[in-house]
Amino acid sequence: MSKDQERAELHRTIWAIANDLRGSVDGWDFKNYILGFLFYRFISEDLTAHLNATEEEAGNSGFNYATDVTDDEIDEEIRRSTIDEKGYFIYPSELFQNVAANAETNADLNISLAEIFKNIEASAIGTASEQDMKGLFSDIDVNSPKLGGTPAKRNELLAKIMKNIGQMDLGGNLRDAQIDAFGDAYEFLMTMYASNAGKSGGEFFTPQEVAELLARIACDGKNRITKVYDPACGSGSLLLKFSKILGPEKAKGVSFYGQEINITTYNLCRINMFLHHVPFNQFDIQLGDTLIEPKHLGEIPFDAIVSNPPYSTRWAGDDNPLLINDDRFSPAGVLAPKTKADLAFTMHILYNLSTTGTAAIVEFPGVLYRPNAERKIRQYLIENNYVDTVIQLPENLFFGVSIGTCIIVLKKSKADNSVLFVDARCEYVKNGNKNLLTENNLDTIYNEYHNREDVQYKAKLVSNTDILANECNLSVSSYVEQEDKRERIDILSLNQEINNLVTEGISLRERINNIITTL
């Protein structure tokens, strides 16, 4: 079976299982169970594969940690070294595959699972991975009344979840799968849940093709990237695209940093990292309000920053008198409006960007032309030559947002004093009730960004001086002429046709008059 066939079959199976299992639980809530148990299976199989490989290297071929260790008696040194490497530990009796095998007959399944999840998180306490594991299972409430009115009913559904998750064909041996099956399954499920959740789905998930475009832009012209950052990281899809763009070898040297304000999405992001084989010591995802309590200022500067911050969300703004003196916001001399934090995120991102770095940010289009404080912030960015490119995207790409968004690219070291404007509104194909960027669309947009030259109806390089003279307006339509696709009319031919019709009408009238006279 080819990779595409394997992936398509996996997607069909996953969605069928999710719908079959959901029952009375709202789909948005039920995602926590499907995604959580998928994660539980992954870390169980990943740990088993790791310990099996360790034993094989020691000459103990054929060893299977899941079945050969029956009493949970593990050498403490082995346990500690495993936690140092994997970030957690699971005893054989608590592995997903062993719990699932007896789930249907376990009258205390909910109690067992709650204890197991607690033990997995506790295995990291006092180690370098403690914060990475803490609370990862907190959204899986195995005692929720939503699962059933009695413990027996809840256990029946929990057993069914485990059985179906366990039967998913995710490649058997993690090292032999043609596709990154667990990571791919996770991304697919989040896409499906996001599309069905509307606006709330868009708050935690950025479409994969948009994520890829941002990563390609941020990587352009760089031989080496060591730190990638997203201050509003959601489920982490933007950060993880760098692994694909850079390739597995270069990605090994990249550290991923992110911050997320929503605790459930924060957990999803950390789980996503594990499922995409990012070691715990290679990512640092923090919980909190980035604008008020930034967690990564000590890690700056970053080589690449990608982000899709919440559109026109509220923030403290000038209600907090300390913010105007904050090094992130003070250079512009004004704060973003309290009801529109978009450019506050932009200023935060600029502050965290390295001298040779690139930031690619999805923005609400209003930030390109709105007056007052936002105009002054744009003026600061333009006068200091920080705005590299503005790309107008097609409408209806994002979950819960139908209008066309834009991408603002920031750099601190530019070769010219101009801004490239790219009109990509027509670069899409219809995909159900959404629009989609295909590989060809992505290549076209990226090439126009990379080439940085005028293309009729597509791209225009405009000097900072001209932009400042135009009220600091960064709207793409103000600089890129739109192609007039209306049918062109040949006036001379049209006049000749009209004259012919008039002559024919006169002749016809004369014939009618002659007939009337004869009658």
mmCIF file of C-alpha atoms in Angstrom, residues 38-362:
data_model
loop_
_atom_site.group_PDB
_atom_site.id
_atom_site.type_symbol
_atom_site.label_atom_id
_atom_site.label_comp_id
_atom_site.label_asym_id
_atom_site.label_seq_id
_atom_site.Cartn_x
_atom_site.Cartn_y
_atom_site.Cartn_z
ATOM 1 C CA LEU A 38 -4.272 7.886 21.028
ATOM 2 C CA PHE A 39 -1.483 9.583 22.974
ATOM 3 C CA TYR A 40 -1.632 6.909 25.700
ATOM 4 C CA ARG A 41 -1.222 4.195 23.077
ATOM 5 C CA PHE A 42 1.636 6.055 21.405
ATOM 6 C CA ILE A 43 3.760 6.578 24.517
ATOM 7 C CA SER A 44 3.132 2.961 25.546
ATOM 8 C CA GLU A 45 4.324 1.597 22.209
ATOM 9 C CA ASP A 46 7.148 4.117 21.954
ATOM 10 C CA LEU A 47 8.461 3.176 25.402
ATOM 11 C CA THR A 48 8.143 -0.539 24.609
ATOM 12 C CA ALA A 49 10.033 -0.111 21.325
ATOM 13 C CA HIS A 50 12.764 1.854 23.130
ATOM 14 C CA LEU A 51 13.270 -0.747 25.879
ATOM 15 C CA ASN A 52 13.118 -3.630 23.385
ATOM 16 C CA ALA A 53 15.851 -1.974 21.312
ATOM 17 C CA THR A 54 17.960 -1.406 24.448
ATOM 18 C CA GLU A 55 17.695 -5.096 25.394
ATOM 19 C CA GLU A 56 18.503 -6.172 21.846
ATOM 20 C CA GLU A 57 21.657 -4.059 21.873
ATOM 21 C CA ALA A 58 22.598 -5.792 25.117
ATOM 22 C CA GLY A 59 22.312 -9.176 23.370
ATOM 23 C CA ASN A 60 18.818 -10.091 24.561
ATOM 24 C CA SER A 61 17.152 -10.508 21.162
ATOM 25 C CA GLY A 62 13.462 -11.286 21.010
ATOM 26 C CA PHE A 63 12.771 -9.472 24.271
ATOM 27 C CA ASN A 64 9.340 -7.803 24.554
ATOM 28 C CA TYR A 65 8.911 -5.410 27.454
ATOM 29 C CA ALA A 66 5.102 -5.546 27.233
ATOM 30 C CA THR A 67 4.865 -9.321 27.689
ATOM 31 C CA ASP A 68 8.154 -10.571 29.151
ATOM 32 C CA VAL A 69 8.105 -8.449 32.311
ATOM 33 C CA THR A 70 5.113 -9.700 34.259
ATOM 34 C CA ASP A 71 5.685 -8.493 37.798
ATOM 35 C CA ASP A 72 6.439 -4.782 37.235
ATOM 36 C CA GLU A 73 9.796 -5.271 38.965
ATOM 37 C CA ILE A 74 12.051 -2.875 37.078
ATOM 38 C CA ASP A 75 15.640 -2.096 37.901
ATOM 39 C CA GLU A 76 15.697 1.460 39.290
ATOM 40 C CA GLU A 77 18.687 2.432 37.164
ATOM 41 C CA ILE A 78 16.863 1.323 34.020
ATOM 42 C CA ARG A 79 13.759 3.226 35.090
ATOM 43 C CA ARG A 80 15.708 6.432 35.723
ATOM 44 C CA SER A 81 17.733 6.238 32.517
ATOM 45 C CA THR A 82 14.511 5.664 30.564
ATOM 46 C CA ILE A 83 12.939 8.755 32.097
ATOM 47 C CA ASP A 84 16.080 10.754 31.315
ATOM 48 C CA GLU A 85 15.789 9.748 27.665
ATOM 49 C CA LYS A 86 12.031 9.496 27.047
ATOM 50 C CA GLY A 87 10.758 11.890 29.712
ATOM 51 C CA TYR A 88 8.393 9.400 31.395
ATOM 52 C CA PHE A 89 8.026 5.771 32.481
ATOM 53 C CA ILE A 90 5.190 3.242 32.296
ATOM 54 C CA TYR A 91 5.208 -0.093 34.101
ATOM 55 C CA PRO A 92 4.277 -3.136 31.970
ATOM 56 C CA SER A 93 0.925 -3.655 33.671
ATOM 57 C CA GLU A 94 -0.002 -0.042 32.873
ATOM 58 C CA LEU A 95 0.888 -0.101 29.172
ATOM 59 C CA PHE A 96 -2.009 0.679 26.843
ATOM 60 C CA GLN A 97 -1.852 -2.703 25.124
ATOM 61 C CA ASN A 98 -2.021 -4.637 28.404
ATOM 62 C CA VAL A 99 -4.807 -2.516 29.903
ATOM 63 C CA ALA A 100 -6.814 -2.699 26.661
ATOM 64 C CA ALA A 101 -6.559 -6.495 26.592
ATOM 65 C CA ASN A 102 -8.553 -6.736 29.830
ATOM 66 C CA ALA A 103 -10.605 -3.552 29.559
ATOM 67 C CA GLU A 104 -13.946 -5.195 28.805
ATOM 68 C CA THR A 105 -13.812 -7.364 31.935
ATOM 69 C CA ASN A 106 -12.302 -4.763 34.270
ATOM 70 C CA ALA A 107 -15.149 -3.536 36.493
ATOM 71 C CA ASP A 108 -12.866 -0.826 37.857
ATOM 72 C CA LEU A 109 -11.486 0.338 34.514
ATOM 73 C CA ASN A 110 -12.185 4.007 35.219
ATOM 74 C CA ILE A 111 -10.358 3.805 38.554
ATOM 75 C CA SER A 112 -7.433 1.954 36.958
ATOM 76 C CA LEU A 113 -7.084 4.483 34.130
ATOM 77 C CA ALA A 114 -7.211 7.465 36.491
ATOM 78 C CA GLU A 115 -4.422 5.899 38.552
ATOM 79 C CA ILE A 116 -2.357 5.015 35.480
ATOM 80 C CA PHE A 117 -2.566 8.539 34.057
ATOM 81 C CA LYS A 118 -1.569 9.915 37.440
ATOM 82 C CA ASN A 119 1.393 7.522 37.625
ATOM 83 C CA ILE A 120 2.666 8.391 34.141
ATOM 84 C CA GLU A 121 2.711 12.098 34.946
ATOM 85 C CA ALA A 122 4.211 11.430 38.392
ATOM 86 C CA SER A 123 7.073 9.418 36.872
ATOM 87 C CA ALA A 124 8.563 12.717 35.642
ATOM 88 C CA ILE A 125 8.363 14.590 38.951
ATOM 89 C CA GLY A 126 11.765 15.882 39.965
ATOM 90 C CA THR A 127 13.227 15.327 36.491
ATOM 91 C CA ALA A 128 13.950 17.586 33.522
ATOM 92 C CA SER A 129 10.672 16.541 31.870
ATOM 93 C CA GLU A 130 8.383 17.330 34.808
ATOM 94 C CA GLN A 131 6.802 20.430 33.245
ATOM 95 C CA ASP A 132 6.487 18.730 29.859
ATOM 96 C CA MET A 133 4.471 15.838 31.328
ATOM 97 C CA LYS A 134 2.506 17.690 33.991
ATOM 98 C CA GLY A 135 -1.240 17.732 33.342
ATOM 99 C CA LEU A 136 -1.107 15.972 29.960
ATOM 100 C CA PHE A 137 -4.019 13.710 30.911
ATOM 101 C CA SER A 138 -6.010 16.342 32.791
ATOM 102 C CA ASP A 139 -8.594 16.692 30.000
ATOM 103 C CA ILE A 140 -9.449 12.970 30.043
ATOM 104 C CA ASP A 141 -12.079 12.738 32.757
ATOM 105 C CA VAL A 142 -12.703 8.995 32.987
ATOM 106 C CA ASN A 143 -15.386 9.594 35.612
ATOM 107 C CA SER A 144 -17.386 12.176 33.656
ATOM 108 C CA PRO A 145 -21.181 11.643 33.681
ATOM 109 C CA LYS A 146 -21.073 12.472 29.956
ATOM 110 C CA LEU A 147 -19.619 9.001 29.384
ATOM 111 C CA GLY A 148 -22.566 7.315 31.068
ATOM 112 C CA GLY A 149 -24.947 7.571 33.977
ATOM 113 C CA THR A 150 -23.251 4.833 36.001
ATOM 114 C CA PRO A 151 -19.663 3.609 36.463
ATOM 115 C CA ALA A 152 -20.578 0.467 34.530
ATOM 116 C CA LYS A 153 -21.820 2.504 31.536
ATOM 117 C CA ARG A 154 -18.719 4.699 31.637
ATOM 118 C CA ASN A 155 -16.445 1.679 31.722
ATOM 119 C CA GLU A 156 -18.320 0.158 28.810
ATOM 120 C CA LEU A 157 -17.603 3.221 26.664
ATOM 121 C CA LEU A 158 -14.001 3.534 27.910
ATOM 122 C CA ALA A 159 -13.386 -0.118 27.000
ATOM 123 C CA LYS A 160 -14.885 0.491 23.574
ATOM 124 C CA ILE A 161 -12.618 3.505 23.051
ATOM 125 C CA MET A 162 -9.549 1.493 24.015
ATOM 126 C CA LYS A 163 -10.547 -1.423 21.805
ATOM 127 C CA ASN A 164 -11.066 0.771 18.749
ATOM 128 C CA ILE A 165 -7.977 2.889 19.319
ATOM 129 C CA GLY A 166 -5.987 -0.303 19.794
ATOM 130 C CA GLN A 167 -7.267 -1.750 16.516
ATOM 131 C CA MET A 168 -6.186 1.255 14.445
ATOM 132 C CA ASP A 169 -3.508 0.201 11.975
ATOM 133 C CA LEU A 170 -0.782 2.669 12.876
ATOM 134 C CA GLY A 171 2.136 0.785 11.396
ATOM 135 C CA GLY A 172 2.851 -1.875 14.009
ATOM 136 C CA ASN A 173 6.483 -1.133 14.726
ATOM 137 C CA LEU A 174 6.869 2.642 15.047
ATOM 138 C CA ARG A 175 10.169 2.462 13.184
ATOM 139 C CA ASP A 176 8.727 0.624 10.177
ATOM 140 C CA ALA A 177 5.663 2.716 9.348
ATOM 141 C CA GLN A 178 5.707 4.370 5.922
ATOM 142 C CA ILE A 179 4.054 7.471 7.327
ATOM 143 C CA ASP A 180 4.277 9.210 10.684
ATOM 144 C CA ALA A 181 1.045 7.424 11.538
ATOM 145 C CA PHE A 182 0.418 8.679 15.063
ATOM 146 C CA GLY A 183 1.296 12.267 14.215
ATOM 147 C CA ASP A 184 -0.716 12.080 11.011
ATOM 148 C CA ALA A 185 -3.718 10.625 12.831
ATOM 149 C CA TYR A 186 -3.524 13.382 15.422
ATOM 150 C CA GLU A 187 -3.351 16.136 12.799
ATOM 151 C CA PHE A 188 -6.239 14.599 10.881
ATOM 152 C CA LEU A 189 -8.432 14.381 13.975
ATOM 153 C CA MET A 190 -7.685 17.965 14.950
ATOM 154 C CA THR A 191 -8.537 19.134 11.432
ATOM 155 C CA MET A 192 -11.858 17.308 11.562
ATOM 156 C CA TYR A 193 -12.719 18.568 15.026
ATOM 157 C CA ALA A 194 -11.672 22.117 14.103
ATOM 158 C CA SER A 195 -13.787 22.127 10.945
ATOM 159 C CA ASN A 196 -16.840 20.951 12.910
ATOM 160 C CA ALA A 197 -16.214 23.374 15.776
ATOM 161 C CA GLY A 198 -16.282 26.504 13.607
ATOM 162 C CA LYS A 199 -14.779 29.561 15.259
ATOM 163 C CA SER A 200 -13.600 27.726 18.378
ATOM 164 C CA GLY A 201 -11.761 25.247 16.153
ATOM 165 C CA GLY A 202 -9.949 28.048 14.377
ATOM 166 C CA GLU A 203 -8.618 29.251 17.704
ATOM 167 C CA PHE A 204 -6.461 26.185 18.194
ATOM 168 C CA PHE A 205 -5.668 24.936 14.709
ATOM 169 C CA THR A 206 -4.138 26.563 11.626
ATOM 170 C CA PRO A 207 -4.742 24.734 8.300
ATOM 171 C CA GLN A 208 -1.731 22.655 7.318
ATOM 172 C CA GLU A 209 -1.128 24.350 3.975
ATOM 173 C CA VAL A 210 -1.034 27.808 5.601
ATOM 174 C CA ALA A 211 1.346 26.461 8.239
ATOM 175 C CA GLU A 212 3.595 25.119 5.492
ATOM 176 C CA LEU A 213 3.647 28.459 3.672
ATOM 177 C CA LEU A 214 4.659 30.311 6.854
ATOM 178 C CA ALA A 215 7.434 27.809 7.569
ATOM 179 C CA ARG A 216 8.777 28.024 3.995
ATOM 180 C CA ILE A 217 8.868 31.806 4.198
ATOM 181 C CA ALA A 218 10.609 31.767 7.590
ATOM 182 C CA CYS A 219 13.221 29.269 6.335
ATOM 183 C CA ASP A 220 13.938 31.104 3.092
ATOM 184 C CA GLY A 221 17.622 31.912 2.655
ATOM 185 C CA LYS A 222 18.720 30.262 5.906
ATOM 186 C CA ASN A 223 21.290 27.486 6.062
ATOM 187 C CA ARG A 224 20.699 26.809 9.737
ATOM 188 C CA ILE A 225 17.846 27.331 12.174
ATOM 189 C CA THR A 226 18.210 26.473 15.846
ATOM 190 C CA LYS A 227 15.265 28.187 17.554
ATOM 191 C CA VAL A 228 11.677 28.408 16.321
ATOM 192 C CA TYR A 229 9.011 30.324 18.244
ATOM 193 C CA ASP A 230 5.247 30.817 18.203
ATOM 194 C CA PRO A 231 3.809 33.144 20.886
ATOM 195 C CA ALA A 232 0.239 31.905 20.276
ATOM 196 C CA CYS A 233 1.042 28.306 19.441
ATOM 197 C CA GLY A 234 -2.391 26.646 19.658
ATOM 198 C CA SER A 235 -1.965 22.930 18.982
ATOM 199 C CA GLY A 236 1.574 23.450 17.647
ATOM 200 C CA SER A 237 0.871 22.820 13.962
ATOM 201 C CA LEU A 238 2.868 25.881 12.852
ATOM 202 C CA LEU A 239 5.948 24.883 14.830
ATOM 203 C CA LEU A 240 5.880 21.289 13.655
ATOM 204 C CA LYS A 241 5.846 22.277 9.982
ATOM 205 C CA PHE A 242 9.523 23.161 10.335
ATOM 206 C CA SER A 243 10.357 19.477 10.705
ATOM 207 C CA LYS A 244 8.874 18.851 7.264
ATOM 208 C CA ILE A 245 10.474 21.884 5.609
ATOM 209 C CA LEU A 246 13.932 21.347 7.118
ATOM 210 C CA GLY A 247 13.949 17.567 6.803
ATOM 211 C CA PRO A 248 14.602 15.023 9.586
ATOM 212 C CA GLU A 249 18.352 15.609 9.904
ATOM 213 C CA LYS A 250 18.280 19.407 10.170
ATOM 214 C CA ALA A 251 15.178 19.252 12.374
ATOM 215 C CA LYS A 252 17.156 17.327 14.988
ATOM 216 C CA GLY A 253 19.031 20.521 15.800
ATOM 217 C CA VAL A 254 15.937 22.698 16.178
ATOM 218 C CA SER A 255 14.354 23.652 19.498
ATOM 219 C CA PHE A 256 10.658 24.553 19.509
ATOM 220 C CA TYR A 257 9.282 27.275 21.787
ATOM 221 C CA GLY A 258 5.669 28.261 22.216
ATOM 222 C CA GLN A 259 3.147 29.799 24.579
ATOM 223 C CA GLU A 260 -0.602 29.207 24.754
ATOM 224 C CA ILE A 261 -3.224 30.847 26.961
ATOM 225 C CA ASN A 262 -5.839 28.056 26.835
ATOM 226 C CA ILE A 263 -4.968 25.107 29.074
ATOM 227 C CA THR A 264 -6.710 22.463 26.939
ATOM 228 C CA THR A 265 -4.960 23.684 23.794
ATOM 229 C CA TYR A 266 -1.694 23.891 25.739
ATOM 230 C CA ASN A 267 -2.068 20.182 26.533
ATOM 231 C CA LEU A 268 -2.904 19.402 22.896
ATOM 232 C CA CYS A 269 0.266 21.145 21.771
ATOM 233 C CA ARG A 270 2.541 19.197 24.110
ATOM 234 C CA ILE A 271 0.884 15.924 23.119
ATOM 235 C CA ASN A 272 1.331 16.890 19.471
ATOM 236 C CA MET A 273 5.061 17.344 20.041
ATOM 237 C CA PHE A 274 5.415 13.846 21.502
ATOM 238 C CA LEU A 275 3.336 12.259 18.749
ATOM 239 C CA HIS A 276 5.605 13.838 16.123
ATOM 240 C CA HIS A 277 8.678 12.354 17.797
ATOM 241 C CA VAL A 278 9.976 15.647 19.171
ATOM 242 C CA PRO A 279 11.956 14.771 22.342
ATOM 243 C CA PHE A 280 10.848 16.511 25.537
ATOM 244 C CA ASN A 281 14.197 18.308 25.794
ATOM 245 C CA GLN A 282 13.713 19.756 22.312
ATOM 246 C CA PHE A 283 10.511 21.678 23.011
ATOM 247 C CA ASP A 284 9.464 24.244 25.594
ATOM 248 C CA ILE A 285 5.723 24.932 25.526
ATOM 249 C CA GLN A 286 4.457 27.250 28.268
ATOM 250 C CA LEU A 287 1.009 28.193 29.574
ATOM 251 C CA GLY A 288 0.011 31.836 30.013
ATOM 252 C CA ASP A 289 -0.849 35.197 28.460
ATOM 253 C CA THR A 290 2.018 36.010 26.098
ATOM 254 C CA LEU A 291 1.368 39.756 26.037
ATOM 255 C CA ILE A 292 1.217 40.183 29.816
ATOM 256 C CA GLU A 293 3.338 37.274 31.079
ATOM 257 C CA PRO A 294 5.791 36.270 28.350
ATOM 258 C CA LYS A 295 7.620 33.065 29.290
ATOM 259 C CA HIS A 296 10.469 33.000 26.795
ATOM 260 C CA LEU A 297 12.130 36.407 26.962
ATOM 261 C CA GLY A 298 15.235 34.714 28.347
ATOM 262 C CA GLU A 299 15.459 32.518 25.244
ATOM 263 C CA ILE A 300 15.570 35.314 22.670
ATOM 264 C CA PRO A 301 16.490 35.939 19.953
ATOM 265 C CA PHE A 302 14.763 33.432 17.677
ATOM 266 C CA ASP A 303 15.893 32.541 14.156
ATOM 267 C CA ALA A 304 12.357 31.970 12.907
ATOM 268 C CA ILE A 305 8.991 33.019 14.289
ATOM 269 C CA VAL A 306 5.666 31.877 12.869
ATOM 270 C CA SER A 307 2.308 32.722 14.360
ATOM 271 C CA ASN A 308 -1.414 33.007 13.815
ATOM 272 C CA PRO A 309 -2.422 35.110 16.846
ATOM 273 C CA PRO A 310 -6.103 35.576 17.766
ATOM 274 C CA TYR A 311 -7.733 38.196 15.555
ATOM 275 C CA SER A 312 -8.683 41.521 17.139
ATOM 276 C CA THR A 313 -8.837 40.074 20.635
ATOM 277 C CA ARG A 314 -8.958 42.233 23.757
ATOM 278 C CA TRP A 315 -5.925 42.884 25.941
ATOM 279 C CA ALA A 316 -4.967 45.207 28.819
ATOM 280 C CA GLY A 317 -3.526 47.931 26.572
ATOM 281 C CA ASP A 318 -3.386 51.366 28.174
ATOM 282 C CA ASP A 319 -5.415 50.123 31.158
ATOM 283 C CA ASN A 320 -2.041 48.856 32.354
ATOM 284 C CA PRO A 321 0.248 51.916 32.685
ATOM 285 C CA LEU A 322 3.336 49.698 32.885
ATOM 286 C CA LEU A 323 2.959 48.343 29.365
ATOM 287 C CA ILE A 324 3.962 51.585 27.620
ATOM 288 C CA ASN A 325 7.373 51.197 29.292
ATOM 289 C CA ASP A 326 7.678 47.549 28.302
ATOM 290 C CA ASP A 327 10.692 47.116 25.987
ATOM 291 C CA ARG A 328 8.515 45.186 23.553
ATOM 292 C CA PHE A 329 5.965 47.956 23.016
ATOM 293 C CA SER A 330 7.661 51.240 23.984
ATOM 294 C CA PRO A 331 9.653 51.767 20.737
ATOM 295 C CA ALA A 332 6.444 52.535 18.817
ATOM 296 C CA GLY A 333 5.471 55.156 21.389
ATOM 297 C CA VAL A 334 1.893 53.898 21.525
ATOM 298 C CA LEU A 335 0.061 50.716 22.511
ATOM 299 C CA ALA A 336 -2.270 48.704 20.322
ATOM 300 C CA PRO A 337 -5.951 49.407 21.102
ATOM 301 C CA LYS A 338 -7.490 47.490 23.995
ATOM 302 C CA THR A 339 -10.033 45.890 21.687
ATOM 303 C CA LYS A 340 -7.518 44.968 18.992
ATOM 304 C CA ALA A 341 -4.342 43.264 20.240
ATOM 305 C CA ASP A 342 -3.133 42.259 16.739
ATOM 306 C CA LEU A 343 -0.239 44.713 16.542
ATOM 307 C CA ALA A 344 0.679 44.099 20.183
ATOM 308 C CA PHE A 345 1.503 40.533 19.113
ATOM 309 C CA THR A 346 3.390 41.954 16.124
ATOM 310 C CA MET A 347 5.544 44.165 18.366
ATOM 311 C CA HIS A 348 6.149 41.256 20.751
ATOM 312 C CA ILE A 349 7.272 39.085 17.839
ATOM 313 C CA LEU A 350 9.580 41.796 16.488
ATOM 314 C CA TYR A 351 11.223 42.150 19.899
ATOM 315 C CA ASN A 352 11.948 38.408 20.011
ATOM 316 C CA LEU A 353 13.321 38.200 16.454
ATOM 317 C CA SER A 354 17.052 37.809 15.879
ATOM 318 C CA THR A 355 18.955 40.301 13.722
ATOM 319 C CA THR A 356 19.057 37.843 10.824
ATOM 320 C CA GLY A 357 15.753 36.144 11.587
ATOM 321 C CA THR A 358 12.425 36.091 9.757
ATOM 322 C CA ALA A 359 8.940 36.299 11.234
ATOM 323 C CA ALA A 360 5.815 35.317 9.272
ATOM 324 C CA ILE A 361 2.546 36.314 10.965
ATOM 325 C CA VAL A 362 -1.050 35.730 9.914
#
